[in-house]
């Protein structure tokens, strides 16, 4: 493990988690390991000041970031997060996981990520728009359809992508639909994109369940984070016969051993109130979420949620990482020792970037596919990628996480080696 001079990571910080994951894969990279330092340093990190006029006439300054971790295999790809806890270090880790994720599903992208340290729930729509446009303008010097293509992440959505696309287009005198993905359908967005990450979580979960002999019919699912990823995955599991028995979000934790009724549950969830208006079941203490009786656990909220202590209490046989970096490295070991199978974020939640890739391809060709085509292609890419990862895990007797890193890092470092060092 090596640290950059401008960082002071703690043992639970996402960048520390990422570096520990890289160290674990080094023995499986053969002679390519000599390039491994490349994985431990972001290619480029931009910190921007985002000043905006607030509705009351005052001026507020927000801190924004865009990190391009590695561009060896193609332009940068990765979401933009609006959250009060966003830091450079977090964005670096998220950008690095994007590099690994894109390579794991063999998309022609490098990894990038962006974010603003802000609580967007405290902004009006107009303030949100001004902040988004100023941020886009500030990072405009490094993004572009062939350079780095942002997308939604926590607290960002299709409307924010539309403002980003418009701002970039105004600044460059073009209509650059390919500069962001996750756009509204009328602006070159792709059918199936909104639910793609959750669908990918479901597809990898379905395949993993089949391999460990778990029947999805009647399987009990617990989900942390009923946002874009968690709620979409939950819906698909319930459609496949599973029961949603527990959910947690920023407002609290609700359990229902008989299973929540999905249509009314989905109808009751809103962005601000979260699951606060969901009916049925009972409210429990947030910490008790980790003790809930379930077969499948889907962390789909924040990083660092599964600590070693929580890992010892988890009842599920299968953990599907919808979120990025939800499991600390020591907790990974605990889960492994207890025989809990973890499908890691870098493959489990790759459905979103895969359909983002479809969107980008459709924008360039100006030819749009049906939702069925999207879902069938997504399913095949995820199944094929997971099979290669599973074969690698079996061959080396390593976890799916280390196997995903092995498959991905080999592809990244071969590209690095073939391109050579400039000058
Ligand atoms: P979202 O904003 O739609 O939903 C986030 C959810 O997390 C909400 O339900 C929120 O209430 C919950 N949450 C926030 N703080 C919480 C806390 N302290 N405890 C419990 N729950 C909390 O975001 P999303 O797009 O669904 O992203 C969720 C995770 O999935 C993130 O880690 C993100 O990086 C990852 N991810 C998202 C995508 C995508 O396409 N949206 C793709 C890959 C990975």
PDB file of N, CA, C and O in Angstrom, residues 5-73:
ATOM      1  N   UNK A   5       1.067  12.101  -1.246  1.00  0.00           N
ATOM      2  CA  UNK A   5       1.478  13.049  -0.212  1.00  0.00           C
ATOM      3  C   UNK A   5       0.346  13.946   0.268  1.00  0.00           C
ATOM      4  O   UNK A   5       0.349  14.418   1.388  1.00  0.00           O
ATOM      5  N   UNK A   6      -0.663  14.180  -0.578  1.00  0.00           N
ATOM      6  CA  UNK A   6      -1.727  15.103  -0.189  1.00  0.00           C
ATOM      7  C   UNK A   6      -2.889  14.418   0.533  1.00  0.00           C
ATOM      8  O   UNK A   6      -3.910  15.036   0.786  1.00  0.00           O
ATOM      9  N   UNK A   7      -2.730  13.132   0.856  1.00  0.00           N
ATOM     10  CA  UNK A   7      -3.819  12.412   1.519  1.00  0.00           C
ATOM     11  C   UNK A   7      -3.438  11.989   2.929  1.00  0.00           C
ATOM     12  O   UNK A   7      -2.282  11.696   3.200  1.00  0.00           O
ATOM     13  N   UNK A   8      -4.442  11.915   3.792  1.00  0.00           N
ATOM     14  CA  UNK A   8      -4.233  11.322   5.111  1.00  0.00           C
ATOM     15  C   UNK A   8      -5.351  10.306   5.345  1.00  0.00           C
ATOM     16  O   UNK A   8      -6.235  10.530   6.172  1.00  0.00           O
ATOM     17  N   UNK A   9      -5.343   9.212   4.589  1.00  0.00           N
ATOM     18  CA  UNK A   9      -6.467   8.279   4.682  1.00  0.00           C
ATOM     19  C   UNK A   9      -6.492   7.535   6.014  1.00  0.00           C
ATOM     20  O   UNK A   9      -5.450   7.283   6.615  1.00  0.00           O
ATOM     21  N   UNK A  10      -7.693   7.238   6.477  1.00  0.00           N
ATOM     22  CA  UNK A  10      -7.849   6.429   7.685  1.00  0.00           C
ATOM     23  C   UNK A  10      -8.108   4.991   7.252  1.00  0.00           C
ATOM     24  O   UNK A  10      -8.359   4.727   6.073  1.00  0.00           O
ATOM     25  N   UNK A  11      -8.097   4.077   8.233  1.00  0.00           N
ATOM     26  CA  UNK A  11      -8.266   2.656   7.909  1.00  0.00           C
ATOM     27  C   UNK A  11      -9.650   2.367   7.318  1.00  0.00           C
ATOM     28  O   UNK A  11      -9.852   1.340   6.699  1.00  0.00           O
ATOM     29  N   UNK A  12     -10.607   3.281   7.512  1.00  0.00           N
ATOM     30  CA  UNK A  12     -11.944   3.022   6.968  1.00  0.00           C
ATOM     31  C   UNK A  12     -12.257   3.901   5.756  1.00  0.00           C
ATOM     32  O   UNK A  12     -13.375   3.891   5.252  1.00  0.00           O
ATOM     33  N   UNK A  13     -11.273   4.665   5.285  1.00  0.00           N
ATOM     34  CA  UNK A  13     -11.573   5.564   4.168  1.00  0.00           C
ATOM     35  C   UNK A  13     -11.636   4.765   2.867  1.00  0.00           C
ATOM     36  O   UNK A  13     -10.957   3.740   2.711  1.00  0.00           O
ATOM     37  N   UNK A  14     -12.439   5.218   1.917  1.00  0.00           N
ATOM     38  CA  UNK A  14     -12.597   4.463   0.672  1.00  0.00           C
ATOM     39  C   UNK A  14     -11.286   4.296  -0.102  1.00  0.00           C
ATOM     40  O   UNK A  14     -11.061   3.259  -0.721  1.00  0.00           O
ATOM     41  N   UNK A  15     -10.416   5.302  -0.066  1.00  0.00           N
ATOM     42  CA  UNK A  15      -9.163   5.169  -0.821  1.00  0.00           C
ATOM     43  C   UNK A  15      -8.296   4.074  -0.193  1.00  0.00           C
ATOM     44  O   UNK A  15      -7.655   3.292  -0.892  1.00  0.00           O
ATOM     45  N   UNK A  16      -8.302   3.999   1.133  1.00  0.00           N
ATOM     46  CA  UNK A  16      -7.580   2.932   1.830  1.00  0.00           C
ATOM     47  C   UNK A  16      -8.154   1.575   1.412  1.00  0.00           C
ATOM     48  O   UNK A  16      -7.407   0.624   1.118  1.00  0.00           O
ATOM     49  N   UNK A  17      -9.478   1.478   1.384  1.00  0.00           N
ATOM     50  CA  UNK A  17     -10.126   0.227   0.973  1.00  0.00           C
ATOM     51  C   UNK A  17      -9.683  -0.160  -0.430  1.00  0.00           C
ATOM     52  O   UNK A  17      -9.298  -1.309  -0.694  1.00  0.00           O
ATOM     53  N   UNK A  18      -9.693   0.811  -1.337  1.00  0.00           N
ATOM     54  CA  UNK A  18      -9.309   0.531  -2.720  1.00  0.00           C
ATOM     55  C   UNK A  18      -7.848   0.048  -2.805  1.00  0.00           C
ATOM     56  O   UNK A  18      -7.549  -0.954  -3.470  1.00  0.00           O
ATOM     57  N   UNK A  19      -6.935   0.750  -2.104  1.00  0.00           N
ATOM     58  CA  UNK A  19      -5.521   0.355  -2.155  1.00  0.00           C
ATOM     59  C   UNK A  19      -5.329  -1.065  -1.625  1.00  0.00           C
ATOM     60  O   UNK A  19      -4.541  -1.853  -2.171  1.00  0.00           O
ATOM     61  N   UNK A  20      -6.061  -1.404  -0.550  1.00  0.00           N
ATOM     62  CA  UNK A  20      -5.951  -2.756   0.008  1.00  0.00           C
ATOM     63  C   UNK A  20      -6.446  -3.785  -1.017  1.00  0.00           C
ATOM     64  O   UNK A  20      -5.869  -4.876  -1.145  1.00  0.00           O
ATOM     65  N   UNK A  21      -7.474  -3.431  -1.763  1.00  0.00           N
ATOM     66  CA  UNK A  21      -7.990  -4.348  -2.787  1.00  0.00           C
ATOM     67  C   UNK A  21      -6.962  -4.540  -3.902  1.00  0.00           C
ATOM     68  O   UNK A  21      -6.788  -5.658  -4.420  1.00  0.00           O
ATOM     69  N   UNK A  22      -6.270  -3.464  -4.276  1.00  0.00           N
ATOM     70  CA  UNK A  22      -5.228  -3.590  -5.316  1.00  0.00           C
ATOM     71  C   UNK A  22      -4.100  -4.479  -4.819  1.00  0.00           C
ATOM     72  O   UNK A  22      -3.619  -5.372  -5.533  1.00  0.00           O
ATOM     73  N   UNK A  23      -3.672  -4.268  -3.561  1.00  0.00           N
ATOM     74  CA  UNK A  23      -2.572  -5.089  -3.028  1.00  0.00           C
ATOM     75  C   UNK A  23      -2.915  -6.576  -3.088  1.00  0.00           C
ATOM     76  O   UNK A  23      -2.055  -7.411  -3.350  1.00  0.00           O
ATOM     77  N   UNK A  24      -4.182  -6.890  -2.848  1.00  0.00           N
ATOM     78  CA  UNK A  24      -4.569  -8.306  -2.841  1.00  0.00           C
ATOM     79  C   UNK A  24      -4.484  -8.954  -4.227  1.00  0.00           C
ATOM     80  O   UNK A  24      -4.369 -10.165  -4.345  1.00  0.00           O
ATOM     81  N   UNK A  25      -4.559  -8.149  -5.274  1.00  0.00           N
ATOM     82  CA  UNK A  25      -4.569  -8.740  -6.617  1.00  0.00           C
ATOM     83  C   UNK A  25      -3.162  -8.876  -7.204  1.00  0.00           C
ATOM     84  O   UNK A  25      -2.943  -9.634  -8.153  1.00  0.00           O
ATOM     85  N   UNK A  26      -2.182  -8.177  -6.615  1.00  0.00           N
ATOM     86  CA  UNK A  26      -0.840  -8.148  -7.211  1.00  0.00           C
ATOM     87  C   UNK A  26      -0.257  -9.536  -7.481  1.00  0.00           C
ATOM     88  O   UNK A  26       0.339  -9.762  -8.544  1.00  0.00           O
ATOM     89  N   UNK A  27      -0.420 -10.514  -6.552  1.00  0.00           N
ATOM     90  CA  UNK A  27       0.178 -11.836  -6.825  1.00  0.00           C
ATOM     91  C   UNK A  27      -0.388 -12.529  -8.068  1.00  0.00           C
ATOM     92  O   UNK A  27       0.213 -13.491  -8.552  1.00  0.00           O
ATOM     93  N   UNK A  28      -1.524 -12.053  -8.566  1.00  0.00           N
ATOM     94  CA  UNK A  28      -2.158 -12.725  -9.705  1.00  0.00           C
ATOM     95  C   UNK A  28      -1.933 -11.995 -11.021  1.00  0.00           C
ATOM     96  O   UNK A  28      -2.530 -12.332 -12.038  1.00  0.00           O
ATOM     97  N   UNK A  29      -1.081 -10.979 -11.011  1.00  0.00           N
ATOM     98  CA  UNK A  29      -0.899 -10.170 -12.219  1.00  0.00           C
ATOM     99  C   UNK A  29       0.369 -10.513 -12.989  1.00  0.00           C
ATOM    100  O   UNK A  29       0.626  -9.932 -14.047  1.00  0.00           O
ATOM    101  N   UNK A  30       1.166 -11.454 -12.487  1.00  0.00           N
ATOM    102  CA  UNK A  30       2.392 -11.847 -13.182  1.00  0.00           C
ATOM    103  C   UNK A  30       3.287 -10.646 -13.421  1.00  0.00           C
ATOM    104  O   UNK A  30       3.396  -9.743 -12.584  1.00  0.00           O
ATOM    105  N   UNK A  31       3.885 -10.610 -14.652  1.00  0.00           N
ATOM    106  CA  UNK A  31       4.849  -9.539 -14.933  1.00  0.00           C
ATOM    107  C   UNK A  31       4.163  -8.173 -15.067  1.00  0.00           C
ATOM    108  O   UNK A  31       4.814  -7.123 -14.968  1.00  0.00           O
ATOM    109  N   UNK A  32       2.850  -8.165 -15.256  1.00  0.00           N
ATOM    110  CA  UNK A  32       2.139  -6.879 -15.350  1.00  0.00           C
ATOM    111  C   UNK A  32       2.169  -6.113 -14.033  1.00  0.00           C
ATOM    112  O   UNK A  32       1.929  -4.909 -13.998  1.00  0.00           O
ATOM    113  N   UNK A  33       2.477  -6.835 -12.948  1.00  0.00           N
ATOM    114  CA  UNK A  33       2.495  -6.181 -11.624  1.00  0.00           C
ATOM    115  C   UNK A  33       3.491  -5.026 -11.587  1.00  0.00           C
ATOM    116  O   UNK A  33       3.363  -4.120 -10.763  1.00  0.00           O
ATOM    117  N   UNK A  34       4.443  -5.016 -12.503  1.00  0.00           N
ATOM    118  CA  UNK A  34       5.420  -3.913 -12.479  1.00  0.00           C
ATOM    119  C   UNK A  34       4.770  -2.576 -12.831  1.00  0.00           C
ATOM    120  O   UNK A  34       5.316  -1.516 -12.572  1.00  0.00           O
ATOM    121  N   UNK A  35       3.571  -2.630 -13.446  1.00  0.00           N
ATOM    122  CA  UNK A  35       2.849  -1.401 -13.765  1.00  0.00           C
ATOM    123  C   UNK A  35       1.847  -1.020 -12.669  1.00  0.00           C
ATOM    124  O   UNK A  35       1.058  -0.095 -12.824  1.00  0.00           O
ATOM    125  N   UNK A  36       1.832  -1.777 -11.577  1.00  0.00           N
ATOM    126  CA  UNK A  36       0.714  -1.656 -10.637  1.00  0.00           C
ATOM    127  C   UNK A  36       0.612  -0.276  -9.976  1.00  0.00           C
ATOM    128  O   UNK A  36      -0.470   0.148  -9.585  1.00  0.00           O
ATOM    129  N   UNK A  37       1.741   0.430  -9.878  1.00  0.00           N
ATOM    130  CA  UNK A  37       1.699   1.759  -9.255  1.00  0.00           C
ATOM    131  C   UNK A  37       0.718   2.679  -9.995  1.00  0.00           C
ATOM    132  O   UNK A  37       0.125   3.584  -9.428  1.00  0.00           O
ATOM    133  N   UNK A  38       0.576   2.386 -11.286  1.00  0.00           N
ATOM    134  CA  UNK A  38      -0.358   3.143 -12.118  1.00  0.00           C
ATOM    135  C   UNK A  38      -1.786   3.088 -11.568  1.00  0.00           C
ATOM    136  O   UNK A  38      -2.566   4.020 -11.689  1.00  0.00           O
ATOM    137  N   UNK A  39      -2.117   1.933 -10.932  1.00  0.00           N
ATOM    138  CA  UNK A  39      -3.464   1.772 -10.374  1.00  0.00           C
ATOM    139  C   UNK A  39      -3.629   2.549  -9.073  1.00  0.00           C
ATOM    140  O   UNK A  39      -4.740   2.801  -8.629  1.00  0.00           O
ATOM    141  N   UNK A  40      -2.489   2.906  -8.449  1.00  0.00           N
ATOM    142  CA  UNK A  40      -2.543   3.536  -7.129  1.00  0.00           C
ATOM    143  C   UNK A  40      -2.459   5.055  -7.186  1.00  0.00           C
ATOM    144  O   UNK A  40      -2.368   5.715  -6.159  1.00  0.00           O
ATOM    145  N   UNK A  41      -2.460   5.580  -8.413  1.00  0.00           N
ATOM    146  CA  UNK A  41      -2.375   7.036  -8.583  1.00  0.00           C
ATOM    147  C   UNK A  41      -3.402   7.484  -9.601  1.00  0.00           C
ATOM    148  O   UNK A  41      -3.408   6.976 -10.719  1.00  0.00           O
ATOM    149  N   UNK A  42      -4.241   8.461  -9.247  1.00  0.00           N
ATOM    150  CA  UNK A  42      -5.145   8.978 -10.268  1.00  0.00           C
ATOM    151  C   UNK A  42      -4.343   9.742 -11.311  1.00  0.00           C
ATOM    152  O   UNK A  42      -3.379  10.427 -10.968  1.00  0.00           O
ATOM    153  N   UNK A  43      -4.748   9.608 -12.564  1.00  0.00           N
ATOM    154  CA  UNK A  43      -4.051  10.335 -13.628  1.00  0.00           C
ATOM    155  C   UNK A  43      -4.171  11.841 -13.406  1.00  0.00           C
ATOM    156  O   UNK A  43      -3.229  12.586 -13.606  1.00  0.00           O
ATOM    157  N   UNK A  44      -5.357  12.277 -12.975  1.00  0.00           N
ATOM    158  CA  UNK A  44      -5.602  13.720 -12.912  1.00  0.00           C
ATOM    159  C   UNK A  44      -6.733  13.972 -11.923  1.00  0.00           C
ATOM    160  O   UNK A  44      -7.711  13.230 -11.905  1.00  0.00           O
ATOM    161  N   UNK A  45      -6.573  15.016 -11.080  1.00  0.00           N
ATOM    162  CA  UNK A  45      -7.641  15.363 -10.132  1.00  0.00           C
ATOM    163  C   UNK A  45      -7.847  16.866 -10.158  1.00  0.00           C
ATOM    164  O   UNK A  45      -6.897  17.634  -9.981  1.00  0.00           O
ATOM    165  N   UNK A  46      -9.076  17.281 -10.393  1.00  0.00           N
ATOM    166  CA  UNK A  46      -9.389  18.707 -10.503  1.00  0.00           C
ATOM    167  C   UNK A  46     -10.301  19.108  -9.342  1.00  0.00           C
ATOM    168  O   UNK A  46     -11.327  18.473  -9.100  1.00  0.00           O
ATOM    169  N   UNK A  47      -9.877  20.150  -8.610  1.00  0.00           N
ATOM    170  CA  UNK A  47     -10.707  20.689  -7.527  1.00  0.00           C
ATOM    171  C   UNK A  47     -11.210  22.044  -7.994  1.00  0.00           C
ATOM    172  O   UNK A  47     -10.412  22.877  -8.448  1.00  0.00           O
ATOM    173  N   UNK A  48     -12.518  22.263  -7.932  1.00  0.00           N
ATOM    174  CA  UNK A  48     -13.048  23.527  -8.433  1.00  0.00           C
ATOM    175  C   UNK A  48     -13.892  24.233  -7.383  1.00  0.00           C
ATOM    176  O   UNK A  48     -14.567  23.598  -6.575  1.00  0.00           O
ATOM    177  N   UNK A  49     -13.832  25.545  -7.419  1.00  0.00           N
ATOM    178  CA  UNK A  49     -14.714  26.371  -6.588  1.00  0.00           C
ATOM    179  C   UNK A  49     -15.988  26.597  -7.400  1.00  0.00           C
ATOM    180  O   UNK A  49     -15.924  26.897  -8.596  1.00  0.00           O
ATOM    181  N   UNK A  50     -17.133  26.384  -6.760  1.00  0.00           N
ATOM    182  CA  UNK A  50     -18.412  26.556  -7.457  1.00  0.00           C
ATOM    183  C   UNK A  50     -19.228  27.638  -6.735  1.00  0.00           C
ATOM    184  O   UNK A  50     -20.011  27.342  -5.833  1.00  0.00           O
ATOM    185  N   UNK A  51     -19.034  28.893  -7.125  1.00  0.00           N
ATOM    186  CA  UNK A  51     -19.798  29.973  -6.474  1.00  0.00           C
ATOM    187  C   UNK A  51     -21.142  30.173  -7.183  1.00  0.00           C
ATOM    188  O   UNK A  51     -21.199  30.142  -8.410  1.00  0.00           O
ATOM    189  N   UNK A  52     -22.209  30.335  -6.424  1.00  0.00           N
ATOM    190  CA  UNK A  52     -23.503  30.628  -7.051  1.00  0.00           C
ATOM    191  C   UNK A  52     -24.259  31.684  -6.244  1.00  0.00           C
ATOM    192  O   UNK A  52     -24.051  31.817  -5.038  1.00  0.00           O
ATOM    193  N   UNK A  53     -25.140  32.369  -6.948  1.00  0.00           N
ATOM    194  CA  UNK A  53     -26.019  33.299  -6.249  1.00  0.00           C
ATOM    195  C   UNK A  53     -27.225  32.519  -5.736  1.00  0.00           C
ATOM    196  O   UNK A  53     -27.879  31.804  -6.497  1.00  0.00           O
ATOM    197  N   UNK A  54     -27.505  32.663  -4.431  1.00  0.00           N
ATOM    198  CA  UNK A  54     -28.644  31.966  -3.844  1.00  0.00           C
ATOM    199  C   UNK A  54     -29.919  32.782  -4.092  1.00  0.00           C
ATOM    200  O   UNK A  54     -29.843  33.966  -4.443  1.00  0.00           O
ATOM    201  N   UNK A  55     -31.053  32.159  -3.881  1.00  0.00           N
ATOM    202  CA  UNK A  55     -32.328  32.841  -4.156  1.00  0.00           C
ATOM    203  C   UNK A  55     -32.492  34.107  -3.315  1.00  0.00           C
ATOM    204  O   UNK A  55     -33.164  35.059  -3.712  1.00  0.00           O
ATOM    205  N   UNK A  56     -31.864  34.130  -2.119  1.00  0.00           N
ATOM    206  CA  UNK A  56     -32.013  35.309  -1.252  1.00  0.00           C
ATOM    207  C   UNK A  56     -30.978  36.403  -1.562  1.00  0.00           C
ATOM    208  O   UNK A  56     -30.865  37.387  -0.836  1.00  0.00           O
ATOM    209  N   UNK A  57     -30.207  36.225  -2.640  1.00  0.00           N
ATOM    210  CA  UNK A  57     -29.244  37.245  -3.054  1.00  0.00           C
ATOM    211  C   UNK A  57     -27.850  37.048  -2.498  1.00  0.00           C
ATOM    212  O   UNK A  57     -26.899  37.700  -2.948  1.00  0.00           O
ATOM    213  N   UNK A  58     -27.681  36.159  -1.534  1.00  0.00           N
ATOM    214  CA  UNK A  58     -26.341  35.898  -0.987  1.00  0.00           C
ATOM    215  C   UNK A  58     -25.538  35.038  -1.977  1.00  0.00           C
ATOM    216  O   UNK A  58     -26.097  34.467  -2.924  1.00  0.00           O
ATOM    217  N   UNK A  59     -24.215  34.949  -1.735  1.00  0.00           N
ATOM    218  CA  UNK A  59     -23.364  34.119  -2.591  1.00  0.00           C
ATOM    219  C   UNK A  59     -22.848  32.947  -1.768  1.00  0.00           C
ATOM    220  O   UNK A  59     -22.335  33.129  -0.664  1.00  0.00           O
ATOM    221  N   UNK A  60     -23.009  31.744  -2.307  1.00  0.00           N
ATOM    222  CA  UNK A  60     -22.508  30.549  -1.611  1.00  0.00           C
ATOM    223  C   UNK A  60     -21.424  29.896  -2.468  1.00  0.00           C
ATOM    224  O   UNK A  60     -21.490  29.942  -3.698  1.00  0.00           O
ATOM    225  N   UNK A  61     -20.425  29.342  -1.793  1.00  0.00           N
ATOM    226  CA  UNK A  61     -19.343  28.641  -2.502  1.00  0.00           C
ATOM    227  C   UNK A  61     -19.401  27.157  -2.159  1.00  0.00           C
ATOM    228  O   UNK A  61     -19.473  26.786  -0.994  1.00  0.00           O
ATOM    229  N   UNK A  62     -19.336  26.310  -3.170  1.00  0.00           N
ATOM    230  CA  UNK A  62     -19.300  24.856  -2.947  1.00  0.00           C
ATOM    231  C   UNK A  62     -17.993  24.318  -3.514  1.00  0.00           C
ATOM    232  O   UNK A  62     -17.410  24.893  -4.443  1.00  0.00           O
ATOM    233  N   UNK A  63     -17.567  23.192  -2.941  1.00  0.00           N
ATOM    234  CA  UNK A  63     -16.314  22.570  -3.375  1.00  0.00           C
ATOM    235  C   UNK A  63     -16.670  21.435  -4.336  1.00  0.00           C
ATOM    236  O   UNK A  63     -17.447  20.542  -3.968  1.00  0.00           O
ATOM    237  N   UNK A  64     -16.111  21.476  -5.536  1.00  0.00           N
ATOM    238  CA  UNK A  64     -16.410  20.437  -6.525  1.00  0.00           C
ATOM    239  C   UNK A  64     -15.156  19.704  -6.941  1.00  0.00           C
ATOM    240  O   UNK A  64     -14.031  20.226  -6.825  1.00  0.00           O
ATOM    241  N   UNK A  65     -15.333  18.475  -7.429  1.00  0.00           N
ATOM    242  CA  UNK A  65     -14.204  17.630  -7.829  1.00  0.00           C
ATOM    243  C   UNK A  65     -14.535  16.901  -9.132  1.00  0.00           C
ATOM    244  O   UNK A  65     -15.688  16.581  -9.390  1.00  0.00           O
ATOM    245  N   UNK A  66     -13.495  16.641  -9.919  1.00  0.00           N
ATOM    246  CA  UNK A  66     -13.602  15.655 -10.994  1.00  0.00           C
ATOM    247  C   UNK A  66     -12.251  14.951 -11.052  1.00  0.00           C
ATOM    248  O   UNK A  66     -11.207  15.607 -11.227  1.00  0.00           O
ATOM    249  N   UNK A  67     -12.265  13.649 -10.870  1.00  0.00           N
ATOM    250  CA  UNK A  67     -11.022  12.871 -10.881  1.00  0.00           C
ATOM    251  C   UNK A  67     -11.060  11.887 -12.044  1.00  0.00           C
ATOM    252  O   UNK A  67     -12.053  11.184 -12.239  1.00  0.00           O
ATOM    253  N   UNK A  68      -9.983  11.878 -12.827  1.00  0.00           N
ATOM    254  CA  UNK A  68      -9.840  10.867 -13.889  1.00  0.00           C
ATOM    255  C   UNK A  68      -8.755   9.914 -13.419  1.00  0.00           C
ATOM    256  O   UNK A  68      -7.576  10.252 -13.409  1.00  0.00           O
ATOM    257  N   UNK A  69      -9.180   8.750 -13.011  1.00  0.00           N
ATOM    258  CA  UNK A  69      -8.229   7.825 -12.398  1.00  0.00           C
ATOM    259  C   UNK A  69      -7.313   7.176 -13.424  1.00  0.00           C
ATOM    260  O   UNK A  69      -6.095   7.119 -13.242  1.00  0.00           O
ATOM    261  N   UNK A  70      -7.891   6.657 -14.504  1.00  0.00           N
ATOM    262  CA  UNK A  70      -7.071   5.970 -15.498  1.00  0.00           C
ATOM    263  C   UNK A  70      -7.787   6.037 -16.842  1.00  0.00           C
ATOM    264  O   UNK A  70      -8.979   5.749 -16.922  1.00  0.00           O
ATOM    265  N   UNK A  71      -7.042   6.428 -17.896  1.00  0.00           N
ATOM    266  CA  UNK A  71      -7.668   6.572 -19.211  1.00  0.00           C
ATOM    267  C   UNK A  71      -6.996   5.659 -20.231  1.00  0.00           C
ATOM    268  O   UNK A  71      -7.066   5.902 -21.434  1.00  0.00           O
ATOM    269  N   UNK A  72      -6.347   4.603 -19.760  1.00  0.00           N
ATOM    270  CA  UNK A  72      -5.601   3.729 -20.671  1.00  0.00           C
ATOM    271  C   UNK A  72      -6.503   3.052 -21.701  1.00  0.00           C
ATOM    272  O   UNK A  72      -6.123   2.853 -22.845  1.00  0.00           O
ATOM    273  N   UNK A  73      -7.730   2.675 -21.290  1.00  0.00           N
ATOM    274  CA  UNK A  73      -8.584   1.887 -22.178  1.00  0.00           C
ATOM    275  C   UNK A  73      -9.630   2.717 -22.916  1.00  0.00           C
ATOM    276  O   UNK A  73     -10.383   2.183 -23.740  1.00  0.00           O
TER     277      UNK A  73
END
